[in-house]
């Protein structure tokens, strides 16, 4: 599982930081997403999928390669 | 395909009798037939009405649909031309103008910052519950609880003295109220702007530890600061207050949901947001021809996105007309979607998830003090809710 973020699209809604706090955080200065783990373990997959679904700006992409 | 669909000549607004929480039944009919359907706007313009969840989400997420006010046709036949958003009024702007303001402000509303305010919300809530207990039984819940908690929070965050609320507390309500003449609304906006302009000068002379003081040091000019300050204060005064008031009404008429509220307030709040969707409609304008579900939205056409209909779409939420606080309602569009999704959504969630359970813990016997059909509703206002909610215990 590989997570890719697009800082340019991010609007700092914080949905990802709630859905998968082990994977996403926010910069204090402008609220933009900070990726804590680009290849998170499978246990966080559901949270990451939720973050992708909830992100208002489509700034998160999940590649479930194997 | 669009040629075959009849034009809806008026945006449906009539709720089913005795159902203060349900969207107009006509919206559900339209959604089941055609989730994207032609709609006549107030000035005669033929645009579109979106009632499906997937379609609403697609419109709101697509930067090809603009939020610029001056491009929009509205439903109100009194408004023929909409002026462009003023300086700092970023809800009516697109990228990159919108992005500049959003980036400046989003850092003030992060999940982390809002968590740091939890204790303050809890203390305020306890204080207003004490006041209620001292005044009642027999109070207007809006006046005693639903309004003051979010109002005081947004004031403290922005740096607006809550003691000066007489200057602005009715403004948010008047500006959004359906039966107020346009000139009175404009006067209310001007009064709010004048108050904030004066406040900005005071903060410039004597900065304090708050959002307004902080952004005064940045690159926004005076007009932009006033625009941002007015927008955030207005948004903070007239939104969560309505959610707390209307949610309390809903919980009092659905007593079977009370256990679920206490069991998981976070989940419960998402469902209340979905079920009540107090900001009913969002508007966008196509900047080019855009394909939506096989229908071409023409360049320049306005789209009314019915958030309340989208949040009751059975294709997205099972038994959508049931209030079920145990359901997974995340993914609702109550805060809209896309780049303009509510800036203060994490603050709103925090206030609701503290204030609602605390109210029923403190007053387990809380009840309506009038028959439910006599509760005055904000029908037709920009933001729905109860005008008053007489309660006793």
Tab-separated table of C-alpha atoms in Angstrom:
chain	number	residue	atom	x	y	z
A	1	UNK	CA	0.000	0.000	0.000
A	2	UNK	CA	1.440	3.304	-1.086
A	3	UNK	CA	0.006	6.716	-0.169
A	4	UNK	CA	0.581	9.773	-2.332
A	5	UNK	CA	-0.477	13.266	-1.356
A	6	UNK	CA	-0.862	16.415	-3.402
A	7	UNK	CA	-0.076	19.395	-1.172
A	8	UNK	CA	-1.121	21.804	-3.890
A	9	UNK	CA	-4.717	20.529	-3.853
A	10	UNK	CA	-5.004	20.211	-0.055
A	11	UNK	CA	-7.401	22.694	1.608
A	12	UNK	CA	-6.533	21.765	5.198
A	13	UNK	CA	-9.896	20.279	6.155
A	14	UNK	CA	-8.194	17.822	8.507
A	15	UNK	CA	-10.420	14.889	7.560
A	16	UNK	CA	-7.397	12.632	6.931
A	17	UNK	CA	-5.800	13.498	10.263
A	18	UNK	CA	-8.955	12.260	12.001
A	19	UNK	CA	-9.541	9.224	9.756
A	20	UNK	CA	-5.958	7.898	9.933
A	21	UNK	CA	-3.918	9.837	12.517
A	22	UNK	CA	-1.054	7.324	12.237
A	23	UNK	CA	-0.629	8.207	8.572
A	24	UNK	CA	-1.635	11.861	8.223
A	25	UNK	CA	-0.995	15.029	10.174
A	26	UNK	CA	-1.430	18.746	9.422
A	27	UNK	CA	1.118	21.547	9.298
A	28	UNK	CA	0.426	24.066	12.037
A	29	UNK	CA	1.143	27.028	9.765
A	30	UNK	CA	-1.405	26.427	6.991
A	31	UNK	CA	-3.207	23.195	7.839
A	32	UNK	CA	-1.773	21.388	4.809
A	33	UNK	CA	-1.466	17.604	5.044
A	34	UNK	CA	1.753	16.030	6.297
A	35	UNK	CA	2.324	12.429	5.279
A	36	UNK	CA	3.726	10.520	8.264
A	37	UNK	CA	4.052	7.155	6.495
A	38	UNK	CA	4.081	6.775	2.725
A	39	UNK	CA	3.867	2.978	2.940
A	40	UNK	CA	1.702	2.302	6.006
A	41	UNK	CA	1.114	-1.253	7.256
A	42	UNK	CA	-2.104	-3.008	6.282
A	43	UNK	CA	-3.742	-2.344	9.656
A	44	UNK	CA	-4.164	1.316	8.645
A	45	UNK	CA	-5.662	0.535	5.243
A	46	UNK	CA	-9.258	1.154	6.285
A	47	UNK	CA	-8.389	4.519	7.812
A	48	UNK	CA	-6.493	5.540	4.692
A	49	UNK	CA	-9.378	4.493	2.446
A	50	UNK	CA	-11.700	6.593	4.585
A	51	UNK	CA	-9.316	9.524	4.301
A	52	UNK	CA	-9.319	9.187	0.503
A	53	UNK	CA	-13.124	9.120	0.487
A	54	UNK	CA	-13.507	12.033	2.902
A	55	UNK	CA	-10.830	14.325	1.487
A	56	UNK	CA	-12.762	17.288	0.040
A	57	UNK	CA	-9.988	18.161	-2.389
A	58	UNK	CA	-9.066	14.711	-3.771
A	59	UNK	CA	-5.534	15.328	-2.511
A	60	UNK	CA	-4.845	11.746	-1.403
A	61	UNK	CA	-4.207	8.774	-3.627
A	62	UNK	CA	-3.868	5.184	-2.471
A	63	UNK	CA	-2.065	2.606	-4.591
A	64	UNK	CA	-2.783	-0.875	-3.390
A	65	UNK	CA	-0.075	-2.668	-5.321
A	66	UNK	CA	1.443	-5.931	-4.229
B	1	UNK	CA	-31.036	13.274	-22.636
B	2	UNK	CA	-31.484	16.685	-21.025
B	3	UNK	CA	-34.027	17.600	-23.711
B	4	UNK	CA	-36.358	14.922	-22.442
B	5	UNK	CA	-36.399	16.206	-18.867
B	6	UNK	CA	-39.056	18.756	-17.940
B	7	UNK	CA	-37.787	21.974	-16.372
B	8	UNK	CA	-38.514	22.309	-12.656
B	9	UNK	CA	-40.033	25.788	-12.614
B	10	UNK	CA	-39.415	26.474	-8.917
B	11	UNK	CA	-36.984	25.074	-6.396
B	12	UNK	CA	-39.070	22.848	-4.091
B	13	UNK	CA	-39.179	24.268	-0.556
B	14	UNK	CA	-42.359	22.815	0.999
B	15	UNK	CA	-41.610	20.304	3.740
B	16	UNK	CA	-44.097	17.519	4.407
B	17	UNK	CA	-46.574	18.668	7.089
B	18	UNK	CA	-45.448	17.792	10.595
B	19	UNK	CA	-41.941	16.782	9.441
B	20	UNK	CA	-39.643	19.634	10.477
B	21	UNK	CA	-36.529	17.524	9.850
B	22	UNK	CA	-37.332	16.245	6.356
B	23	UNK	CA	-36.445	17.903	3.049
B	24	UNK	CA	-39.285	18.709	0.643
B	25	UNK	CA	-40.764	15.425	-0.628
B	26	UNK	CA	-40.534	16.734	-4.193
B	27	UNK	CA	-36.730	16.619	-3.988
B	28	UNK	CA	-36.854	12.859	-3.362
B	29	UNK	CA	-39.198	12.414	-6.353
B	30	UNK	CA	-36.835	14.366	-8.566
B	31	UNK	CA	-33.804	12.439	-7.295
B	32	UNK	CA	-35.407	9.061	-8.041
B	33	UNK	CA	-36.285	10.181	-11.608
B	34	UNK	CA	-33.251	12.277	-12.483
B	35	UNK	CA	-30.576	13.284	-9.937
B	36	UNK	CA	-29.539	16.055	-12.343
B	37	UNK	CA	-32.538	17.940	-13.670
B	38	UNK	CA	-33.156	21.313	-15.357
B	39	UNK	CA	-34.177	24.091	-12.956
B	40	UNK	CA	-35.534	27.589	-13.553
B	41	UNK	CA	-33.778	30.270	-11.509
B	42	UNK	CA	-35.338	33.477	-10.145
B	43	UNK	CA	-34.342	35.614	-13.127
B	44	UNK	CA	-35.596	33.086	-15.703
B	45	UNK	CA	-32.184	31.459	-16.276
B	46	UNK	CA	-32.349	27.755	-17.016
B	47	UNK	CA	-29.755	25.942	-14.948
B	48	UNK	CA	-29.673	22.649	-13.082
B	49	UNK	CA	-30.744	21.063	-9.824
B	50	UNK	CA	-28.599	18.241	-8.432
B	51	UNK	CA	-30.237	15.949	-5.877
B	52	UNK	CA	-28.077	12.786	-5.978
B	53	UNK	CA	-25.155	12.285	-3.589
B	54	UNK	CA	-22.611	11.096	-6.154
B	55	UNK	CA	-23.547	13.869	-8.580
B	56	UNK	CA	-23.463	16.551	-5.855
B	57	UNK	CA	-20.033	15.364	-4.769
B	58	UNK	CA	-18.800	15.407	-8.355
B	59	UNK	CA	-19.937	19.015	-8.902
B	60	UNK	CA	-18.522	20.292	-5.618
B	61	UNK	CA	-15.145	18.590	-6.131
B	62	UNK	CA	-14.679	19.800	-9.725
B	63	UNK	CA	-12.736	23.069	-10.088
B	64	UNK	CA	-14.507	23.438	-13.449
B	65	UNK	CA	-17.500	24.561	-11.399
B	66	UNK	CA	-16.913	28.065	-10.077
B	67	UNK	CA	-17.963	29.639	-6.775
B	68	UNK	CA	-17.599	33.182	-8.099
B	69	UNK	CA	-20.662	35.106	-6.986
B	70	UNK	CA	-20.832	37.390	-10.014
B	71	UNK	CA	-21.291	34.405	-12.344
B	72	UNK	CA	-24.280	33.043	-10.463
B	73	UNK	CA	-27.977	33.116	-11.059
B	74	UNK	CA	-29.951	32.798	-7.840
B	75	UNK	CA	-33.371	31.428	-6.939
B	76	UNK	CA	-34.661	34.680	-5.442
B	77	UNK	CA	-36.390	36.645	-8.243
B	78	UNK	CA	-35.498	39.881	-6.404
B	79	UNK	CA	-31.805	39.347	-7.148
B	80	UNK	CA	-31.043	39.821	-10.820
B	81	UNK	CA	-27.353	40.579	-10.573
B	82	UNK	CA	-24.965	39.313	-7.920
B	83	UNK	CA	-21.959	41.495	-7.136
B	84	UNK	CA	-18.517	39.871	-6.999
B	85	UNK	CA	-17.341	38.773	-3.580
B	86	UNK	CA	-15.787	41.699	-1.717
B	87	UNK	CA	-12.192	41.673	-0.465
B	88	UNK	CA	-11.658	38.764	1.942
B	89	UNK	CA	-15.041	37.142	1.149
B	90	UNK	CA	-13.316	34.010	-0.095
B	91	UNK	CA	-16.449	31.823	-0.204
B	92	UNK	CA	-17.258	33.610	-3.459
B	93	UNK	CA	-13.839	33.117	-5.076
B	94	UNK	CA	-11.982	30.375	-6.969
B	95	UNK	CA	-8.325	29.331	-6.895
B	96	UNK	CA	-5.841	30.956	-6.728
B	97	UNK	CA	-7.548	33.876	-4.902
B	98	UNK	CA	-9.501	31.489	-2.682
B	99	UNK	CA	-6.393	29.392	-1.944
B	100	UNK	CA	-4.491	32.393	-0.630
B	101	UNK	CA	-7.081	33.052	2.088
B	102	UNK	CA	-7.732	29.394	2.795
B	103	UNK	CA	-4.026	28.704	3.412
B	104	UNK	CA	-3.775	31.706	5.678
B	105	UNK	CA	-6.702	30.529	7.812
B	106	UNK	CA	-6.677	26.710	7.682
B	107	UNK	CA	-3.751	26.549	10.104
B	108	UNK	CA	-5.988	28.226	12.690
B	109	UNK	CA	-8.643	25.499	12.445
B	110	UNK	CA	-6.553	22.314	12.355
B	111	UNK	CA	-7.620	19.170	14.175
B	112	UNK	CA	-4.785	19.699	16.663
B	113	UNK	CA	-5.750	23.275	17.436
B	114	UNK	CA	-9.388	22.348	17.868
B	115	UNK	CA	-8.463	19.517	20.257
B	116	UNK	CA	-6.599	22.056	22.356
B	117	UNK	CA	-9.883	23.964	22.709
B	118	UNK	CA	-11.832	20.965	24.038
B	119	UNK	CA	-11.360	21.902	27.673
B	120	UNK	CA	-12.527	25.457	27.010
B	121	UNK	CA	-15.700	24.193	25.298
B	122	UNK	CA	-16.358	21.858	28.238
B	123	UNK	CA	-15.973	24.681	30.754
B	124	UNK	CA	-18.198	27.036	28.783
B	125	UNK	CA	-20.806	24.316	28.387
B	126	UNK	CA	-20.823	23.660	32.140
B	127	UNK	CA	-21.168	27.374	32.799
B	128	UNK	CA	-24.192	27.772	30.505
B	129	UNK	CA	-25.771	24.643	31.992
B	130	UNK	CA	-25.396	26.194	35.460
B	131	UNK	CA	-27.031	29.391	34.191
B	132	UNK	CA	-29.871	27.367	32.692
B	133	UNK	CA	-30.432	25.488	35.931
B	134	UNK	CA	-30.548	28.783	37.811
B	135	UNK	CA	-33.021	30.357	35.364
B	136	UNK	CA	-35.326	27.421	34.744
B	137	UNK	CA	-37.070	25.089	34.387
B	138	UNK	CA	-38.615	26.853	31.430
B	139	UNK	CA	-36.052	28.489	29.122
B	140	UNK	CA	-35.561	29.082	25.411
B	141	UNK	CA	-32.748	26.643	24.635
B	142	UNK	CA	-31.568	28.735	21.680
B	143	UNK	CA	-31.098	31.812	23.823
B	144	UNK	CA	-29.738	30.006	26.898
B	145	UNK	CA	-27.488	27.382	25.322
B	146	UNK	CA	-27.410	26.827	21.560
B	147	UNK	CA	-26.489	30.406	20.637
B	148	UNK	CA	-24.055	31.503	23.368
B	149	UNK	CA	-21.661	28.522	23.365
B	150	UNK	CA	-20.538	28.710	19.696
B	151	UNK	CA	-20.836	32.512	19.777
B	152	UNK	CA	-18.462	32.836	22.689
B	153	UNK	CA	-16.065	30.296	21.150
B	154	UNK	CA	-15.813	32.083	17.792
B	155	UNK	CA	-15.436	35.435	19.571
B	156	UNK	CA	-12.554	34.145	21.674
B	157	UNK	CA	-10.881	32.512	18.699
B	158	UNK	CA	-11.131	35.604	16.510
B	159	UNK	CA	-10.523	38.086	19.296
B	160	UNK	CA	-13.950	39.717	19.216
B	161	UNK	CA	-14.938	40.879	22.707
B	162	UNK	CA	-17.993	38.785	23.633
B	163	UNK	CA	-19.089	41.663	25.877
B	164	UNK	CA	-19.689	43.703	22.709
B	165	UNK	CA	-22.077	41.129	21.238
B	166	UNK	CA	-24.983	43.569	21.266
B	167	UNK	CA	-23.301	45.146	18.205
B	168	UNK	CA	-23.318	42.010	16.127
B	169	UNK	CA	-25.357	39.159	17.618
B	170	UNK	CA	-28.558	39.892	15.720
B	171	UNK	CA	-26.712	40.693	12.504
B	172	UNK	CA	-25.938	37.138	11.501
B	173	UNK	CA	-29.554	36.133	12.010
B	174	UNK	CA	-31.029	39.155	10.179
B	175	UNK	CA	-28.653	38.807	7.254
B	176	UNK	CA	-29.701	35.173	6.726
B	177	UNK	CA	-33.417	35.473	7.500
B	178	UNK	CA	-35.900	34.779	4.708
B	179	UNK	CA	-38.572	37.412	5.403
B	180	UNK	CA	-36.207	40.346	5.947
B	181	UNK	CA	-36.196	42.944	3.105
B	182	UNK	CA	-33.012	43.089	1.043
B	183	UNK	CA	-32.151	46.639	2.177
B	184	UNK	CA	-32.299	45.561	5.822
B	185	UNK	CA	-30.001	42.626	5.068
B	186	UNK	CA	-27.516	44.889	3.334
B	187	UNK	CA	-27.702	47.301	6.270
B	188	UNK	CA	-26.984	44.412	8.631
B	189	UNK	CA	-23.944	43.373	6.576
B	190	UNK	CA	-22.725	46.971	6.575
B	191	UNK	CA	-23.168	47.300	10.304
B	192	UNK	CA	-21.201	44.102	10.861
B	193	UNK	CA	-18.491	45.358	8.486
B	194	UNK	CA	-18.342	48.697	10.309
B	195	UNK	CA	-18.000	46.962	13.652
B	196	UNK	CA	-15.201	44.702	12.386
B	197	UNK	CA	-13.423	47.635	10.694
B	198	UNK	CA	-13.351	49.444	14.018
B	199	UNK	CA	-12.181	46.290	15.787
B	200	UNK	CA	-9.332	45.802	13.283
B	201	UNK	CA	-8.120	49.345	14.051
B	202	UNK	CA	-8.245	48.634	17.769
B	203	UNK	CA	-6.283	45.384	17.311
B	204	UNK	CA	-3.729	47.129	15.148
B	205	UNK	CA	-3.124	49.639	17.924
B	206	UNK	CA	-3.171	47.040	20.676
B	207	UNK	CA	-2.700	43.440	19.468
B	208	UNK	CA	-4.042	40.575	21.571
B	209	UNK	CA	-3.481	36.829	21.371
B	210	UNK	CA	-6.064	35.830	18.749
B	211	UNK	CA	-6.657	35.177	15.056
B	212	UNK	CA	-7.481	38.741	14.043
B	213	UNK	CA	-4.434	40.216	15.756
B	214	UNK	CA	-2.228	37.550	14.179
B	215	UNK	CA	-3.385	38.106	10.599
B	216	UNK	CA	-3.148	41.891	10.928
B	217	UNK	CA	0.620	41.442	10.804
B	218	UNK	CA	0.367	39.547	7.491
B	219	UNK	CA	-0.133	40.638	3.906
B	220	UNK	CA	-3.883	41.318	3.938
B	221	UNK	CA	-4.941	44.935	3.512
B	222	UNK	CA	-7.553	46.608	5.704
B	223	UNK	CA	-10.528	45.739	3.457
B	224	UNK	CA	-9.457	42.109	3.259
B	225	UNK	CA	-9.094	41.899	7.039
B	226	UNK	CA	-12.596	43.302	7.473
B	227	UNK	CA	-13.970	40.863	4.894
B	228	UNK	CA	-12.317	37.848	6.509
B	229	UNK	CA	-13.323	38.956	10.016
B	230	UNK	CA	-16.971	39.505	9.019
B	231	UNK	CA	-17.151	36.218	7.164
B	232	UNK	CA	-15.701	34.165	10.017
B	233	UNK	CA	-17.739	35.894	12.709
B	234	UNK	CA	-20.967	35.527	10.715
B	235	UNK	CA	-20.214	31.871	9.962
B	236	UNK	CA	-19.445	31.165	13.614
B	237	UNK	CA	-22.580	32.843	14.937
B	238	UNK	CA	-25.308	31.375	12.787
B	239	UNK	CA	-24.362	27.767	12.072
B	240	UNK	CA	-23.476	25.601	15.085
B	241	UNK	CA	-26.132	27.459	17.081
B	242	UNK	CA	-28.712	26.135	14.630
B	243	UNK	CA	-27.253	22.649	14.718
B	244	UNK	CA	-27.401	22.534	18.539
B	245	UNK	CA	-30.952	23.912	18.597
B	246	UNK	CA	-32.320	21.695	15.830
B	247	UNK	CA	-30.415	18.610	17.068
B	248	UNK	CA	-31.912	19.064	20.526
B	249	UNK	CA	-35.386	19.285	18.948
B	250	UNK	CA	-34.667	16.110	16.958
B	251	UNK	CA	-33.349	14.258	20.015
B	252	UNK	CA	-36.370	15.291	22.086
B	253	UNK	CA	-38.696	13.873	19.435
B	254	UNK	CA	-36.549	10.718	18.940
B	255	UNK	CA	-35.955	9.652	22.558
B	256	UNK	CA	-34.886	6.184	21.375
B	257	UNK	CA	-31.677	7.790	20.025
B	258	UNK	CA	-30.458	9.169	23.334
B	259	UNK	CA	-28.403	6.140	24.391
B	260	UNK	CA	-26.530	6.198	21.095
B	261	UNK	CA	-25.687	9.881	21.590
B	262	UNK	CA	-23.926	9.104	24.853
B	263	UNK	CA	-22.351	5.869	23.611
B	264	UNK	CA	-20.508	7.518	20.707
B	265	UNK	CA	-20.960	11.302	20.469
B	266	UNK	CA	-18.551	11.581	17.543
B	267	UNK	CA	-20.515	9.161	15.386
B	268	UNK	CA	-23.817	10.641	16.574
B	269	UNK	CA	-22.795	14.147	15.529
B	270	UNK	CA	-21.993	12.978	11.981
B	271	UNK	CA	-25.474	11.495	11.683
B	272	UNK	CA	-27.130	14.641	13.042
B	273	UNK	CA	-25.158	16.652	10.479
B	274	UNK	CA	-26.333	14.343	7.691
B	275	UNK	CA	-29.940	14.078	8.827
B	276	UNK	CA	-30.472	17.779	9.478
B	277	UNK	CA	-28.189	19.366	6.808
B	278	UNK	CA	-29.043	22.911	7.905
B	279	UNK	CA	-27.326	24.617	4.939
B	280	UNK	CA	-29.692	23.224	2.335
B	281	UNK	CA	-28.199	24.263	-0.994
B	282	UNK	CA	-24.864	25.200	-2.563
B	283	UNK	CA	-24.416	26.969	-5.908
B	284	UNK	CA	-21.798	26.615	-8.625
B	285	UNK	CA	-21.397	27.816	-12.211
B	286	UNK	CA	-19.892	25.763	-15.057
B	287	UNK	CA	-16.791	27.496	-16.441
B	288	UNK	CA	-16.843	25.236	-19.537
B	289	UNK	CA	-19.212	22.586	-20.866
B	290	UNK	CA	-18.988	19.776	-18.330
B	291	UNK	CA	-20.359	16.249	-18.560
B	292	UNK	CA	-22.232	15.204	-15.438
B	293	UNK	CA	-23.738	11.719	-15.482
B	294	UNK	CA	-24.146	11.864	-19.256
B	295	UNK	CA	-25.753	15.313	-19.137
B	296	UNK	CA	-23.944	18.349	-20.514
B	297	UNK	CA	-23.890	21.276	-18.128
B	298	UNK	CA	-23.337	24.221	-20.443
B	299	UNK	CA	-20.727	26.887	-19.861
B	300	UNK	CA	-22.287	29.664	-17.753
B	301	UNK	CA	-25.124	27.574	-16.385
B	302	UNK	CA	-25.752	27.722	-12.655
B	303	UNK	CA	-26.104	24.491	-10.694
B	304	UNK	CA	-28.072	24.358	-7.438
B	305	UNK	CA	-26.629	21.491	-5.416
B	306	UNK	CA	-29.232	20.281	-2.949
B	307	UNK	CA	-27.097	19.155	-0.031
B	308	UNK	CA	-30.180	18.128	1.937
B	309	UNK	CA	-31.408	15.897	-0.898
B	310	UNK	CA	-27.929	14.434	-1.474
B	311	UNK	CA	-27.667	13.526	2.208
B	312	UNK	CA	-30.941	11.577	1.950
B	313	UNK	CA	-29.916	9.691	-1.191
B	314	UNK	CA	-30.777	5.978	-0.705
B	315	UNK	CA	-28.003	5.128	-3.168
B	316	UNK	CA	-25.517	6.381	-0.552
B	317	UNK	CA	-27.253	5.940	2.840
B	318	UNK	CA	-29.529	2.992	3.667
B	319	UNK	CA	-32.956	4.073	5.027
B	320	UNK	CA	-31.869	7.674	4.567
B	321	UNK	CA	-34.946	9.214	6.178
B	322	UNK	CA	-34.344	7.451	9.493
B	323	UNK	CA	-32.341	9.216	12.189
B	324	UNK	CA	-29.942	6.490	13.312
B	325	UNK	CA	-27.115	7.781	15.491
B	326	UNK	CA	-25.316	4.444	15.279
B	327	UNK	CA	-24.869	4.576	11.496
B	328	UNK	CA	-21.627	5.486	9.745
B	329	UNK	CA	-22.690	8.818	8.264
B	330	UNK	CA	-19.244	10.199	7.428
B	331	UNK	CA	-19.187	11.128	3.772
B	332	UNK	CA	-22.278	13.323	4.141
B	333	UNK	CA	-22.161	16.727	2.477
B	334	UNK	CA	-23.445	18.863	5.363
B	335	UNK	CA	-20.188	20.854	5.330
B	336	UNK	CA	-20.238	20.752	1.521
B	337	UNK	CA	-17.324	19.175	-0.369
B	338	UNK	CA	-14.427	20.372	-2.482
B	339	UNK	CA	-12.122	23.301	-1.882
B	340	UNK	CA	-14.854	25.278	-0.103
B	341	UNK	CA	-15.743	22.619	2.448
B	342	UNK	CA	-16.413	24.375	5.767
B	343	UNK	CA	-13.246	25.879	7.231
B	344	UNK	CA	-14.620	25.630	10.773
B	345	UNK	CA	-15.902	22.054	10.533
B	346	UNK	CA	-13.593	20.671	13.230
B	347	UNK	CA	-14.637	23.451	15.615
B	348	UNK	CA	-18.291	22.748	14.823
B	349	UNK	CA	-17.842	19.023	15.506
B	350	UNK	CA	-16.081	19.732	18.798
B	351	UNK	CA	-18.818	22.091	20.002
B	352	UNK	CA	-21.605	19.662	19.093
B	353	UNK	CA	-19.998	16.569	20.530
B	354	UNK	CA	-19.438	18.345	23.845
B	355	UNK	CA	-22.627	20.405	24.115
B	356	UNK	CA	-25.256	17.834	23.090
B	357	UNK	CA	-24.377	14.947	25.455
B	358	UNK	CA	-23.686	17.403	28.305
B	359	UNK	CA	-27.169	18.901	27.958
B	360	UNK	CA	-28.931	15.543	28.329
B	361	UNK	CA	-26.596	14.433	31.122
B	362	UNK	CA	-27.366	17.536	33.105
B	363	UNK	CA	-31.125	17.483	32.417
B	364	UNK	CA	-32.132	13.828	31.862
B	365	UNK	CA	-35.798	14.837	32.032
B	366	UNK	CA	-35.417	17.583	29.396
B	367	UNK	CA	-38.637	17.993	27.381
B	368	UNK	CA	-40.300	20.357	24.946
B	369	UNK	CA	-42.373	22.994	26.731
B	370	UNK	CA	-44.718	23.423	23.734
B	371	UNK	CA	-46.275	20.921	21.327
B	372	UNK	CA	-43.707	20.032	18.610
B	373	UNK	CA	-45.805	21.665	15.869
B	374	UNK	CA	-45.557	24.997	17.715
B	375	UNK	CA	-41.763	25.170	17.643
B	376	UNK	CA	-40.953	28.160	15.374
B	377	UNK	CA	-38.768	27.075	12.466
B	378	UNK	CA	-36.379	29.102	10.317
B	379	UNK	CA	-38.133	28.053	7.117
B	380	UNK	CA	-36.596	29.642	4.036
B	381	UNK	CA	-33.598	31.121	5.849
B	382	UNK	CA	-30.132	30.589	4.405
B	383	UNK	CA	-29.439	28.309	7.349
B	384	UNK	CA	-32.262	26.179	8.754
B	385	UNK	CA	-32.954	25.682	12.425
B	386	UNK	CA	-35.360	26.552	15.221
B	387	UNK	CA	-35.919	30.214	16.017
B	388	UNK	CA	-36.730	29.330	19.623
B	389	UNK	CA	-36.909	26.038	21.485
B	390	UNK	CA	-38.928	26.277	24.706
B	391	UNK	CA	-37.781	23.499	27.027
B	392	UNK	CA	-38.410	22.443	30.622
B	393	UNK	CA	-37.188	19.603	32.842
